[in-house]
Amino acid sequence: GQNIDQPTEMTATEGAIVQINCTYQTSGFNGLFWYQQHAGEAPTFLSYNVLDGLEEKGRFSSFLSRSKGYSYLLLKELQMKDSASYLCAVLDSNYQLIWGAGTKLIIKP
Amino acid sequence: GAVVSQHPSRVICKSGTSVKIECRSLDFQATTMFWYRQFPKKSLMLMATSNEGSKATYEQGVEKDKFLINHASLTLSTLTVTSAHPEDSSFYICSARDVGGAYNEQFFGPGTRLTVL
């Protein structure tokens, strides 16, 4: 079956760095997405990786290793507004998005 | 980025009534739109894939006669929850794939919170 694993919850301090991991087992791979979702709102697109390596976009970076079925989202200089759920999703061979359960990130002052 | 609107944002209805939710891609054409359902503190659950001009593809366990989907144009898909019951209360989110986009990503509407009394 298809499976995406990410931690349920993480806590970090304002101004610090946090890494949210995601491992996946899917039928085919056409890219991996990270989305941010604040409580009561719809997800918003953060990043997309299809090749191995690190993609940096401001305070957020995303890394992919296809051979290991592994990705992480790195958030630097954490701000209180970064408190949200972070969803990892893989586009499978049918171009269907397979979603992880999300990681709730709690930022403390 | 591409914008997807969803209407209404919130609806409260009586048990047994039908509710229609609209999803529109505002600045791009979407041959494919997706309907999700999300329970509190849970991830997104794909209900169906809506294809313009053809029947929707429903995920296993989703009743197609209860959740009617129509994708009449390249910018509009509708989800109708027929004979709604309290267990249908949930957060419904649509998304549209921008095939012309750089990453083929899905853009999400703001969601509709349905409460069935």
CSV table of C-alpha atoms in Angstrom, one decimal:
chain,number,residue,atom,x,y,z
A,1,GLY,CA,0.0,0.0,0.0
A,2,GLN,CA,0.9,3.6,-0.1
A,3,ASN,CA,2.1,5.3,3.0
A,4,ILE,CA,3.5,8.6,4.1
A,5,ASP,CA,4.8,9.1,7.7
A,6,GLN,CA,5.6,12.3,9.5
A,7,PRO,CA,5.6,13.2,13.2
A,8,THR,CA,2.3,14.1,14.7
A,9,GLU,CA,3.5,17.1,16.6
A,10,MET,CA,6.7,19.1,17.2
A,11,THR,CA,7.5,22.0,19.5
A,12,ALA,CA,10.2,24.7,18.8
A,13,THR,CA,11.2,28.0,20.2
A,14,GLU,CA,10.7,31.4,18.4
A,15,GLY,CA,13.9,32.3,16.5
A,16,ALA,CA,15.2,28.7,16.4
A,17,ILE,CA,15.4,26.2,13.5
A,18,VAL,CA,13.1,23.1,13.2
A,19,GLN,CA,13.3,20.2,10.7
A,20,ILE,CA,10.1,18.2,9.9
A,21,ASN,CA,10.8,14.8,8.4
A,22,CYS,CA,8.6,12.9,6.0
A,23,THR,CA,9.2,9.3,4.7
A,24,TYR,CA,7.1,7.8,1.9
A,25,GLN,CA,6.3,4.5,0.2
A,26,THR,CA,4.2,5.1,-2.9
A,27,SER,CA,3.5,3.5,-6.2
A,28,GLY,CA,5.6,5.7,-8.4
A,29,PHE,CA,6.9,9.2,-7.7
A,30,ASN,CA,6.2,12.4,-9.6
A,31,GLY,CA,7.3,14.8,-6.9
A,32,LEU,CA,6.8,15.7,-3.3
A,33,PHE,CA,5.0,18.7,-1.9
A,34,TRP,CA,4.9,20.5,1.4
A,35,TYR,CA,1.9,22.5,2.4
A,36,GLN,CA,1.2,24.7,5.4
A,37,GLN,CA,-2.2,24.7,7.0
A,38,HIS,CA,-3.4,27.0,9.7
A,39,ALA,CA,-6.2,25.9,11.9
A,40,GLY,CA,-9.6,26.3,10.2
A,41,GLU,CA,-8.0,27.2,6.9
A,42,ALA,CA,-7.2,25.4,3.6
A,43,PRO,CA,-3.6,24.3,2.9
A,44,THR,CA,-1.2,26.7,1.1
A,45,PHE,CA,1.6,25.6,-1.1
A,46,LEU,CA,5.2,25.8,0.3
A,47,SER,CA,7.5,23.8,-1.9
A,48,TYR,CA,7.9,21.1,-4.5
A,49,ASN,CA,10.8,18.7,-5.0
A,50,VAL,CA,11.2,16.2,-7.8
A,51,LEU,CA,14.9,15.9,-8.0
A,52,ASP,CA,17.3,15.0,-5.1
A,53,GLY,CA,18.7,17.8,-3.2
A,54,LEU,CA,17.8,21.0,-1.3
A,55,GLU,CA,15.5,23.7,-2.5
A,56,GLU,CA,15.7,26.9,-0.6
A,57,LYS,CA,13.0,29.6,-0.5
A,58,GLY,CA,13.5,32.3,2.1
A,59,ARG,CA,13.2,30.9,5.6
A,60,PHE,CA,11.9,27.6,4.3
A,61,SER,CA,14.0,24.9,2.6
A,62,SER,CA,12.9,21.4,1.5
A,63,PHE,CA,15.2,18.4,0.9
A,64,LEU,CA,14.5,15.2,-1.1
A,65,SER,CA,16.3,11.9,-1.3
A,66,ARG,CA,14.4,9.6,-3.7
A,67,SER,CA,16.6,6.6,-3.0
A,68,LYS,CA,15.7,6.8,0.6
A,69,GLY,CA,12.1,7.8,0.2
A,70,TYR,CA,12.8,10.8,2.5
A,71,SER,CA,12.2,14.5,2.6
A,72,TYR,CA,12.4,17.2,5.2
A,73,LEU,CA,11.1,20.7,5.5
A,74,LEU,CA,13.5,23.1,7.3
A,75,LEU,CA,12.2,26.3,8.9
A,76,LYS,CA,14.7,28.9,10.1
A,77,GLU,CA,14.2,31.9,12.3
A,78,LEU,CA,10.9,30.6,13.5
A,79,GLN,CA,8.1,33.1,14.0
A,80,MET,CA,5.0,32.7,16.0
A,81,LYS,CA,3.0,32.8,12.8
A,82,ASP,CA,4.7,29.6,11.7
A,83,SER,CA,2.6,27.7,14.2
A,84,ALA,CA,0.5,25.5,11.9
A,85,SER,CA,0.3,22.0,10.5
A,86,TYR,CA,2.7,21.0,7.8
A,87,LEU,CA,1.5,18.5,5.3
A,88,CYS,CA,3.8,16.3,3.2
A,89,ALA,CA,2.2,14.9,0.0
A,90,VAL,CA,3.6,12.7,-2.8
A,91,LEU,CA,2.3,12.7,-6.4
A,92,ASP,CA,2.2,9.1,-7.3
A,93,SER,CA,2.4,7.4,-10.7
A,94,ASN,CA,-1.3,8.2,-11.5
A,95,TYR,CA,-0.6,11.9,-10.6
A,96,GLN,CA,-2.7,11.5,-7.5
A,97,LEU,CA,-1.6,13.3,-4.3
A,98,ILE,CA,-1.0,11.0,-1.4
A,99,TRP,CA,-1.2,12.9,1.8
A,100,GLY,CA,0.6,12.5,5.1
A,101,ALA,CA,-1.4,13.1,8.3
A,102,GLY,CA,0.4,16.4,8.9
A,103,THR,CA,2.8,17.6,11.6
A,104,LYS,CA,1.4,20.1,14.1
A,105,LEU,CA,4.2,22.6,14.8
A,106,ILE,CA,3.9,24.6,18.1
A,107,ILE,CA,6.1,27.6,18.5
A,108,LYS,CA,6.9,28.9,22.0
A,109,PRO,CA,8.2,32.3,22.8
B,1,GLY,CA,-0.1,32.2,-7.4
B,2,ALA,CA,-3.3,30.8,-8.8
B,3,VAL,CA,-6.5,31.6,-6.9
B,4,VAL,CA,-9.3,29.2,-6.2
B,5,SER,CA,-12.5,30.5,-4.6
B,6,GLN,CA,-15.0,28.4,-2.7
B,7,HIS,CA,-18.6,29.3,-1.8
B,8,PRO,CA,-20.1,29.3,0.7
B,9,SER,CA,-17.4,29.5,3.4
B,10,ARG,CA,-19.8,28.3,6.1
B,11,VAL,CA,-23.2,26.7,6.0
B,12,ILE,CA,-25.6,25.4,8.6
B,13,CYS,CA,-28.5,23.3,7.5
B,14,LYS,CA,-31.2,21.0,8.8
B,15,SER,CA,-30.9,17.3,8.5
B,16,GLY,CA,-32.4,16.0,5.2
B,17,THR,CA,-31.7,19.1,3.2
B,18,SER,CA,-29.2,19.4,0.3
B,19,VAL,CA,-26.2,21.7,0.2
B,20,LYS,CA,-24.3,22.9,-2.9
B,21,ILE,CA,-20.7,24.0,-2.6
B,22,GLU,CA,-19.1,25.8,-5.6
B,23,CYS,CA,-15.4,25.8,-6.4
B,24,ARG,CA,-14.0,28.2,-9.0
B,25,SER,CA,-10.5,28.7,-10.4
B,26,LEU,CA,-10.3,32.4,-10.9
B,27,ASP,CA,-7.3,33.0,-13.0
B,28,PHE,CA,-6.5,29.7,-14.7
B,29,GLN,CA,-8.3,26.9,-16.3
B,30,ALA,CA,-8.6,23.6,-14.4
B,31,THR,CA,-9.5,20.5,-16.3
B,32,THR,CA,-9.2,18.6,-13.0
B,33,MET,CA,-10.5,19.6,-9.6
B,34,PHE,CA,-10.4,17.7,-6.4
B,35,TRP,CA,-12.8,17.5,-3.5
B,36,TYR,CA,-11.5,16.8,0.0
B,37,ARG,CA,-13.0,16.3,3.4
B,38,GLN,CA,-11.1,17.0,6.6
B,39,PHE,CA,-12.1,16.0,10.1
B,40,PRO,CA,-10.7,17.9,13.1
B,41,LYS,CA,-7.0,17.3,13.6
B,42,LYS,CA,-6.9,14.9,10.7
B,43,SER,CA,-5.3,15.1,7.3
B,44,LEU,CA,-7.1,15.7,4.0
B,45,MET,CA,-9.2,12.8,2.7
B,46,LEU,CA,-9.7,12.8,-1.0
B,47,MET,CA,-13.3,12.2,-1.9
B,48,ALA,CA,-13.3,12.5,-5.6
B,49,THR,CA,-11.6,13.8,-8.7
B,50,SER,CA,-13.7,16.0,-10.8
B,51,ASN,CA,-12.9,16.1,-14.6
B,52,GLU,CA,-14.4,18.7,-16.8
B,53,GLY,CA,-16.9,17.3,-19.2
B,54,SER,CA,-17.0,13.8,-17.7
B,55,LYS,CA,-18.1,11.9,-14.7
B,56,ALA,CA,-16.2,12.3,-11.5
B,57,THR,CA,-14.0,9.6,-10.1
B,58,TYR,CA,-14.9,8.7,-6.6
B,59,GLU,CA,-12.6,7.2,-3.9
B,60,GLN,CA,-13.5,4.0,-2.3
B,61,GLY,CA,-16.1,4.3,0.4
B,62,VAL,CA,-17.5,7.7,-0.9
B,63,GLU,CA,-21.1,7.4,-2.0
B,64,LYS,CA,-21.5,9.0,-5.4
B,65,ASP,CA,-25.3,9.3,-5.0
B,66,LYS,CA,-24.8,11.3,-1.8
B,67,PHE,CA,-22.0,13.5,-2.9
B,68,LEU,CA,-22.9,14.7,-6.4
B,69,ILE,CA,-20.1,16.4,-8.4
B,70,ASN,CA,-20.5,18.4,-11.5
B,71,HIS,CA,-17.7,19.9,-13.5
B,72,ALA,CA,-19.5,22.0,-16.0
B,73,SER,CA,-16.7,24.2,-17.2
B,74,LEU,CA,-13.0,24.7,-17.0
B,75,THR,CA,-13.4,27.0,-14.0
B,76,LEU,CA,-16.2,25.6,-12.0
B,77,SER,CA,-16.9,22.4,-10.1
B,78,THR,CA,-19.8,21.9,-7.7
B,79,LEU,CA,-20.3,19.4,-4.9
B,80,THR,CA,-23.8,18.8,-3.7
B,81,VAL,CA,-24.3,17.0,-0.4
B,82,THR,CA,-27.7,15.4,-0.8
B,83,SER,CA,-30.0,14.6,2.2
B,84,ALA,CA,-27.4,15.8,4.6
B,85,HIS,CA,-27.1,14.3,8.0
B,86,PRO,CA,-25.1,15.3,11.1
B,87,GLU,CA,-22.4,12.9,10.3
B,88,ASP,CA,-21.8,14.8,7.1
B,89,SER,CA,-20.7,17.8,9.1
B,90,SER,CA,-17.1,18.5,8.2
B,91,PHE,CA,-14.7,20.9,6.5
B,92,TYR,CA,-14.9,20.4,2.7
B,93,ILE,CA,-12.0,21.7,0.6
B,94,CYS,CA,-11.7,21.9,-3.1
B,95,SER,CA,-8.5,22.2,-5.1
B,96,ALA,CA,-7.6,22.8,-8.7
B,97,ARG,CA,-4.5,21.7,-10.6
B,98,ASP,CA,-2.9,24.3,-12.7
B,99,VAL,CA,-1.5,22.3,-15.5
B,100,GLY,CA,0.2,25.4,-16.8
B,101,GLY,CA,1.9,26.0,-13.5
B,102,ALA,CA,5.6,25.4,-12.9
B,103,TYR,CA,5.1,22.5,-10.5
B,104,ASN,CA,1.7,21.1,-11.5
B,105,GLU,CA,0.7,21.8,-7.9
B,106,GLN,CA,-2.8,21.9,-6.5
B,107,PHE,CA,-4.2,25.2,-5.3
B,108,PHE,CA,-6.8,25.1,-2.6
B,109,GLY,CA,-10.0,26.9,-2.0
B,110,PRO,CA,-10.5,28.4,1.4
B,111,GLY,CA,-12.8,25.6,2.4
B,112,THR,CA,-16.5,25.2,3.4
B,113,ARG,CA,-17.4,24.4,7.0
B,114,LEU,CA,-20.7,22.4,6.9
B,115,THR,CA,-22.7,21.9,10.0
B,116,VAL,CA,-25.8,19.7,9.8
B,117,LEU,CA,-28.2,20.1,12.7
